[in-house]
Each structure stands twice: as C-alpha cells, then as structure tokens.
mmCIF file of C-alpha atoms in Angstrom:
data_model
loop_
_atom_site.group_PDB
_atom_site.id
_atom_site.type_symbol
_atom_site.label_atom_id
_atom_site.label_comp_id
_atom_site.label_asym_id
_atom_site.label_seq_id
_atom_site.Cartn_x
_atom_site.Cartn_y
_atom_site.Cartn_z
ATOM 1 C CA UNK A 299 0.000 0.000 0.000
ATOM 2 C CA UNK A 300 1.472 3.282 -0.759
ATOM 3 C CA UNK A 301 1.514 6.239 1.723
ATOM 4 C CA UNK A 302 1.667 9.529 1.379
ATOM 5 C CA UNK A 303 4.794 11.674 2.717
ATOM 6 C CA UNK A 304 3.821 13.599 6.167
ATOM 7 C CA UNK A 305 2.662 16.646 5.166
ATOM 8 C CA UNK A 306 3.976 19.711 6.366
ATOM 9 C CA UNK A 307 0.375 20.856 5.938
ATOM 10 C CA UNK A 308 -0.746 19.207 9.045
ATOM 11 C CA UNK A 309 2.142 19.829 11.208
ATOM 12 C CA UNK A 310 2.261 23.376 10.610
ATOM 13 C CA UNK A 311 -1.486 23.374 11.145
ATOM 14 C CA UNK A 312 -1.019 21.302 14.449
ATOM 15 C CA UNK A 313 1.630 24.134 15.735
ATOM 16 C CA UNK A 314 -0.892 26.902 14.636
ATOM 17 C CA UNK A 315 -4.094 25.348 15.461
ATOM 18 C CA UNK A 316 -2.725 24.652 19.152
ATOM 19 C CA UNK A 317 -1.648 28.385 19.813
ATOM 20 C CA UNK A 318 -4.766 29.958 21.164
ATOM 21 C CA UNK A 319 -5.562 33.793 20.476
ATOM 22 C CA UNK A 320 -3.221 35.735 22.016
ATOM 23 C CA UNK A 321 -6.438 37.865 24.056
ATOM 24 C CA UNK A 322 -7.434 34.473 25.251
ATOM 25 C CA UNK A 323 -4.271 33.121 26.572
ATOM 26 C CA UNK A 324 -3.209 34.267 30.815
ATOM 27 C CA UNK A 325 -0.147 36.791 30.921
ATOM 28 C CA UNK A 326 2.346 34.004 32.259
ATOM 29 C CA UNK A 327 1.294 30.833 29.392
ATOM 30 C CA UNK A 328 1.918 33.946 26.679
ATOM 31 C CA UNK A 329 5.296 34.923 28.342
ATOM 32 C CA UNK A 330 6.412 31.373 28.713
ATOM 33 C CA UNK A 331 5.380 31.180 24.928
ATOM 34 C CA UNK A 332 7.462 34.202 23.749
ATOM 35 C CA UNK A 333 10.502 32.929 26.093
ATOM 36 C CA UNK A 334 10.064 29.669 24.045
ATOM 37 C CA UNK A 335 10.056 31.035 20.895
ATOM 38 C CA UNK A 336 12.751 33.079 22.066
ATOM 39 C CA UNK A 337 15.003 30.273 23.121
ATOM 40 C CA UNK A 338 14.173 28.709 20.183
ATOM 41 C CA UNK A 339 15.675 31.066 17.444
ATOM 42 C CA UNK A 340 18.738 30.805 19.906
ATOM 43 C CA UNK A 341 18.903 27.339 19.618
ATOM 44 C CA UNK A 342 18.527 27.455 15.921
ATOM 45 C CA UNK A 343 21.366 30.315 15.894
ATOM 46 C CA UNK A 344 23.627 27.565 17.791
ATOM 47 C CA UNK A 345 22.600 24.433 16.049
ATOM 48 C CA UNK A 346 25.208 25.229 12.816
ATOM 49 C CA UNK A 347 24.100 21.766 11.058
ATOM 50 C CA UNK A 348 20.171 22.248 11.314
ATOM 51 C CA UNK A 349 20.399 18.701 12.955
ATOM 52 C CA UNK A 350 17.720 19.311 16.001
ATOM 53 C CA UNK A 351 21.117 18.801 18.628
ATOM 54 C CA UNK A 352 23.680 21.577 19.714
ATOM 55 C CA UNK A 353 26.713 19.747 20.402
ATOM 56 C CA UNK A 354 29.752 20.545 22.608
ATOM 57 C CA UNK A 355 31.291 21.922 19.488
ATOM 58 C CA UNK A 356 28.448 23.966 18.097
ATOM 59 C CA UNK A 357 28.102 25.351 21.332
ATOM 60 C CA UNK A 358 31.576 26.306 21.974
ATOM 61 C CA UNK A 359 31.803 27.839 18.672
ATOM 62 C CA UNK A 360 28.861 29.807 19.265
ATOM 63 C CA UNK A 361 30.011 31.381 22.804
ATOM 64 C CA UNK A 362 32.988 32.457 20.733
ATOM 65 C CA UNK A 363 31.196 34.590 18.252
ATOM 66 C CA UNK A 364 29.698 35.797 21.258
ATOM 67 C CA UNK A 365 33.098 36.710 22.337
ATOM 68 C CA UNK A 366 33.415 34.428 25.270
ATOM 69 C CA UNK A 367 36.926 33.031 25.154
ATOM 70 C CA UNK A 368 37.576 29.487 25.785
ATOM 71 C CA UNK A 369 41.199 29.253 25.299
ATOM 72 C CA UNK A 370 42.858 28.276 22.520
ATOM 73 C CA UNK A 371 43.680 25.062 21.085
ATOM 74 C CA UNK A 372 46.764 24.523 22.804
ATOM 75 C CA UNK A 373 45.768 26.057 25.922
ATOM 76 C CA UNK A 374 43.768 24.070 28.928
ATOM 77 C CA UNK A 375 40.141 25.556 28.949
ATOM 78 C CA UNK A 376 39.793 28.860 31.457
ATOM 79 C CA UNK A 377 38.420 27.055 34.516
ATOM 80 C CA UNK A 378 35.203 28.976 33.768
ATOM 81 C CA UNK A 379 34.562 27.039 30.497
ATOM 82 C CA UNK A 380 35.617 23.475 32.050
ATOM 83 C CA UNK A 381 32.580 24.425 34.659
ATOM 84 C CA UNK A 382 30.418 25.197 32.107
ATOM 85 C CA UNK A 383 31.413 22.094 29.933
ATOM 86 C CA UNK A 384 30.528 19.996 32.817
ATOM 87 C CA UNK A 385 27.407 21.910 33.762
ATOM 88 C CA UNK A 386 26.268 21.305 29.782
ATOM 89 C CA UNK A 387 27.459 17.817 30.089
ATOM 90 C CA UNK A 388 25.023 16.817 32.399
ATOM 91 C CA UNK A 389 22.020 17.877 30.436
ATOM 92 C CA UNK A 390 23.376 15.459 27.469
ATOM 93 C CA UNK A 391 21.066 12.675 27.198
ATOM 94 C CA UNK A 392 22.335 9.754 27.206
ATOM 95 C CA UNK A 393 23.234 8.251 23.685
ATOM 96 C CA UNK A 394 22.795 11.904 22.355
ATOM 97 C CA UNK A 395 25.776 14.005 20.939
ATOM 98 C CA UNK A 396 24.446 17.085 21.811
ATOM 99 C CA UNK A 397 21.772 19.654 23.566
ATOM 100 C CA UNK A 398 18.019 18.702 22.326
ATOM 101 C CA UNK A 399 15.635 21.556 22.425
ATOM 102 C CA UNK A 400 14.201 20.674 25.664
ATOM 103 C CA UNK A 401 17.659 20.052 27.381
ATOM 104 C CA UNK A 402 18.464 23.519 25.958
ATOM 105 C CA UNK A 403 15.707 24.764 27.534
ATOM 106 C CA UNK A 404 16.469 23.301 30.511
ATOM 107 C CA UNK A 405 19.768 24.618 30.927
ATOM 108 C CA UNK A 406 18.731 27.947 29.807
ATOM 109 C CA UNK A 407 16.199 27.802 32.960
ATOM 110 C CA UNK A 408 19.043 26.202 35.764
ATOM 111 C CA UNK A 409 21.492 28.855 34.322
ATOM 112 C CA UNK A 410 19.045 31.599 34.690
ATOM 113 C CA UNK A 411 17.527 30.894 38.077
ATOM 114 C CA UNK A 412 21.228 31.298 39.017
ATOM 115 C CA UNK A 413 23.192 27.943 38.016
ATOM 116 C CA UNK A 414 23.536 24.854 39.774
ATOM 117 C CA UNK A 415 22.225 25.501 42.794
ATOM 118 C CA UNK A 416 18.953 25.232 42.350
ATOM 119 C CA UNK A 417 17.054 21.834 41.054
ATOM 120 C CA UNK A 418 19.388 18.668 39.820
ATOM 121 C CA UNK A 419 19.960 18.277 36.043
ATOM 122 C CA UNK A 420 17.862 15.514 35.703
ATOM 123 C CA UNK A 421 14.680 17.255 37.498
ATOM 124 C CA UNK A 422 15.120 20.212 35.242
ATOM 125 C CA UNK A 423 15.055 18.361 32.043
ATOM 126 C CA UNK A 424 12.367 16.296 33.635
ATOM 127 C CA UNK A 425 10.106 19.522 33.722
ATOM 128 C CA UNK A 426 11.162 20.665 30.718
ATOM 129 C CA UNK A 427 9.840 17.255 28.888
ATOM 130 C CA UNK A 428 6.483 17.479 30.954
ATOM 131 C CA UNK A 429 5.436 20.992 29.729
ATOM 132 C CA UNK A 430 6.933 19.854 25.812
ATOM 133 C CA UNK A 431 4.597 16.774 26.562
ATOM 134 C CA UNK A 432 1.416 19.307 27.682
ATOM 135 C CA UNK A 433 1.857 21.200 25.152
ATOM 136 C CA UNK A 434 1.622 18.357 22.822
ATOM 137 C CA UNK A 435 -1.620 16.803 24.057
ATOM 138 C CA UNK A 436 -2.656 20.075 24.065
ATOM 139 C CA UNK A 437 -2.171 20.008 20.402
ATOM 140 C CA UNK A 438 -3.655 16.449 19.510
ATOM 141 C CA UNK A 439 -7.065 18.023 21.405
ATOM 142 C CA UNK A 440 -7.050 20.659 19.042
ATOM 143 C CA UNK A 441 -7.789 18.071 16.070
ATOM 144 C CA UNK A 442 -9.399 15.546 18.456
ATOM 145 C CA UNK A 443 -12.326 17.497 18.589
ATOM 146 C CA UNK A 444 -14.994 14.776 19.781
ATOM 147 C CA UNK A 445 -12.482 13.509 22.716
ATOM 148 C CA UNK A 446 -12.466 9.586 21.777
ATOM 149 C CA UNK A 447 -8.159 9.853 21.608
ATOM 150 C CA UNK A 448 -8.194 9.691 17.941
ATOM 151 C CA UNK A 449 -7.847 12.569 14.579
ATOM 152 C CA UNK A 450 -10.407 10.954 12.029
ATOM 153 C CA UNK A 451 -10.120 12.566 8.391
ATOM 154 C CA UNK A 452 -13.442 14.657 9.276
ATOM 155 C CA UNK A 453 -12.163 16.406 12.490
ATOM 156 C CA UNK A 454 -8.673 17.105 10.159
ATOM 157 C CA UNK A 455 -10.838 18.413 7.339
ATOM 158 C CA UNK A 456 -13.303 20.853 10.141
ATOM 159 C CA UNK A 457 -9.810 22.029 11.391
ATOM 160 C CA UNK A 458 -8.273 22.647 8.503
ATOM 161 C CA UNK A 459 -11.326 24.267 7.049
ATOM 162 C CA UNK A 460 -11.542 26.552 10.294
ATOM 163 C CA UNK A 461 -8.112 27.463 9.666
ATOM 164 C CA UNK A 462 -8.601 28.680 5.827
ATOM 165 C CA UNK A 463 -6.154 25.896 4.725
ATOM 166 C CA UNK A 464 -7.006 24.968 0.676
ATOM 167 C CA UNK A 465 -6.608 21.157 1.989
ATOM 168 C CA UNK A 466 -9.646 21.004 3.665
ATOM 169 C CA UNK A 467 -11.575 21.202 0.300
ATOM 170 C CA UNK A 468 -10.755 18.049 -0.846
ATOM 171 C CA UNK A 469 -11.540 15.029 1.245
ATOM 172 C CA UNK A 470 -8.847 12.632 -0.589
ATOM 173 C CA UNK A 471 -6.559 14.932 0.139
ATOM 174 C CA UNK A 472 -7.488 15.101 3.819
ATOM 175 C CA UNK A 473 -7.051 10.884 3.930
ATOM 176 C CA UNK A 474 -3.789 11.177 2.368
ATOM 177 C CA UNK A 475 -2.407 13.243 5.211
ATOM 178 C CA UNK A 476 -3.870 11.329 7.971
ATOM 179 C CA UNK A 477 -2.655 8.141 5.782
ATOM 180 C CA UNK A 478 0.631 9.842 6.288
ATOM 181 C CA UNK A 479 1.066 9.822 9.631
ATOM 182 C CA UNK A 480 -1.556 6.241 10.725
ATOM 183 C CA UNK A 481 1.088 3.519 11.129
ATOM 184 C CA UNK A 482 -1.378 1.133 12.305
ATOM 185 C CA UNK A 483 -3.197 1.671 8.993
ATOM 186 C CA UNK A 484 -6.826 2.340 11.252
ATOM 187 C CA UNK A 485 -7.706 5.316 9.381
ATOM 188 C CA UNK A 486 -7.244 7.508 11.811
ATOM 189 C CA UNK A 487 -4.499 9.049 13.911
ATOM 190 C CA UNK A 488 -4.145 8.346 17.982
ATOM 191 C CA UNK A 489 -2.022 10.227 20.066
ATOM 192 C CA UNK A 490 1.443 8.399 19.351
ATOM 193 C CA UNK A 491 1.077 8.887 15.929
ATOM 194 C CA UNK A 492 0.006 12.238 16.287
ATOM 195 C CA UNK A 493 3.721 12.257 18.729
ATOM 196 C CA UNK A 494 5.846 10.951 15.712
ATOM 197 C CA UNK A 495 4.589 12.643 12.909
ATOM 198 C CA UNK A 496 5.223 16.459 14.938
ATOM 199 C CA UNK A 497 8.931 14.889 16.113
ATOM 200 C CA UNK A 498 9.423 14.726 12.113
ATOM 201 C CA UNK A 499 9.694 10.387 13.378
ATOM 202 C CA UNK A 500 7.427 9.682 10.857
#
C-alpha cells in the first residue's frame, strides 16, 4: 500500500491550530510562549548543522562569536569554560551528541535561576519534557475534537477548514495526510502517531 509523505500541511497546522488567540491566553502561558520562541531562534542560531542537537562543538563555537573566550587550542580551557562544559554535560542525554531543544531549555532555565544551585539536572530536564509533553496533548485536542483519543479525516478536514487551509476542500486529500502519519493503517491518527509525525519520526 502506498503512503503519502507527512505533510507539512498538518504539522504546521497542528503548531498553529494549538496556539490559542493571544487575548485568550493568561499573561504568564503567553510569556512562557514568547521565552520559548525566544530560546528557540537561539537554539537554531547555535545548532550550525540544522540537525535538532547543539553539540559541545556547536556550542563552543557559538560562545565564541559571542566573544566568550575558551582558550585556545593549545591552551587548557579557562576554569570557567571546564565548569560550564561539565554543567552542559550533564544535560546530554544519554546516547545523544548534543543539547536537544528541551535540554536547551532546561539549561537555559538552571542557568538563569542562578546555576547549579537550584534543582538537579535531571529534574530540570524532567520539567522541561512534561510541559513539551502538555503542550503536545494540548495540540492532539485541538484536532481531536470529539475527545475519543483519535484525529479521524473529518475532524482534520473541520480544522483545517476553520483554519482557511485549501486542503480542507478536498476530502482525498485530507485521507492522504492522515494516511501519512496512521502507522497502524486504522484510518485515523491516535495520540502516538500524532507524537511521531510532529517529532518529524514519521
């Protein structure tokens, strides 16, 4: 059976259609919005290769530019820089190369409240994944409109219609994105799905 390729359609839709209007939203979730989108351009800025992962080197490179020495080649590393090595080492997953967005964020959120001395690595990044993960469901209930845990091609085409999207006029077109992104092949999309296909994992 052939599938279609995810459509950027429907994840760009899912990251519109789950940002409310900005008159509708408390003072603090649009703050912690803007600081998100914030961190997120800095991220980009850092992540050289476009991979989704800021490694040591990236990073490094980066504070440079910024003008932050950290010793050259032949020279040990300023003790400031091995601390911070070490404080950006333990945010790297393990298996990963490098800083994922939400480690990033993380860090961003230890270093700001004033460094190490307030919550442990691990609870940090812990957070950090729980609000990503809120903000996700929060997403897959914009499309889930009747609440059953599943995005069936007719609450994807009332969305996509809602949002002015050309898409929604054509129903095949509509199955061909949710085709995109159903592994299971049920004809509709649950939660997981809904997971792999915004992570790009599709």
């Amino acid at each position: 059976m052939l599938r279609a390729p995810p459509s950027s359609v429907l994840t760009a839709g899912a990251a519109a259609a789950a940002r409310p209007p900005a008159s509708a939203q408390p003072q603090r979730q649009g703050h912690r919005r803007a600081e998100t989108l914030r961190l997120r351009r800095v991220f980009e800025m850092f992540d050289r290769d476009g991979d989704g992962v800021i490694t040591p080197a990236e990073l490094s490179g980066a504070l440079g530019r910024l003008g932050a020495r950290r010793g050259d080649q032949d020279d040990e590393a300023p003790p400031a820089a091995a601390a911070l090595d070490a404080v950006v080492a333990a945010y790297i997953a393990p298996g990963m190369a490098g800083l994922r967005f939400a480690e990033f964020e993380a860090l961003h959120a230890e270093l700001a409240s004033g460094g190490m001395g307030g919550r442990r690595p691990a609870a940090a990044a812990a957070a950090a994944a729980e609000e990503e993960e809120e903000d996700m469901r929060e997403a897959f209930g914009v499309f889930d409109e009747d609440g059953d845990g599943y995005i069936s091609a007719a609450e994807l085409q009332a969305v996509l219609s809602r949002m002015g999207l050309p898409e929604a006029a054509c129903m095949a077109r509509v199955r061909d994105m949710i085709a995109a992104a159903d592994r299971d092949s049920d004809g509709r999309v649950d939660y997981e799905e809904f997971k792999a296909m915004m992570a790009g994992g599709n």
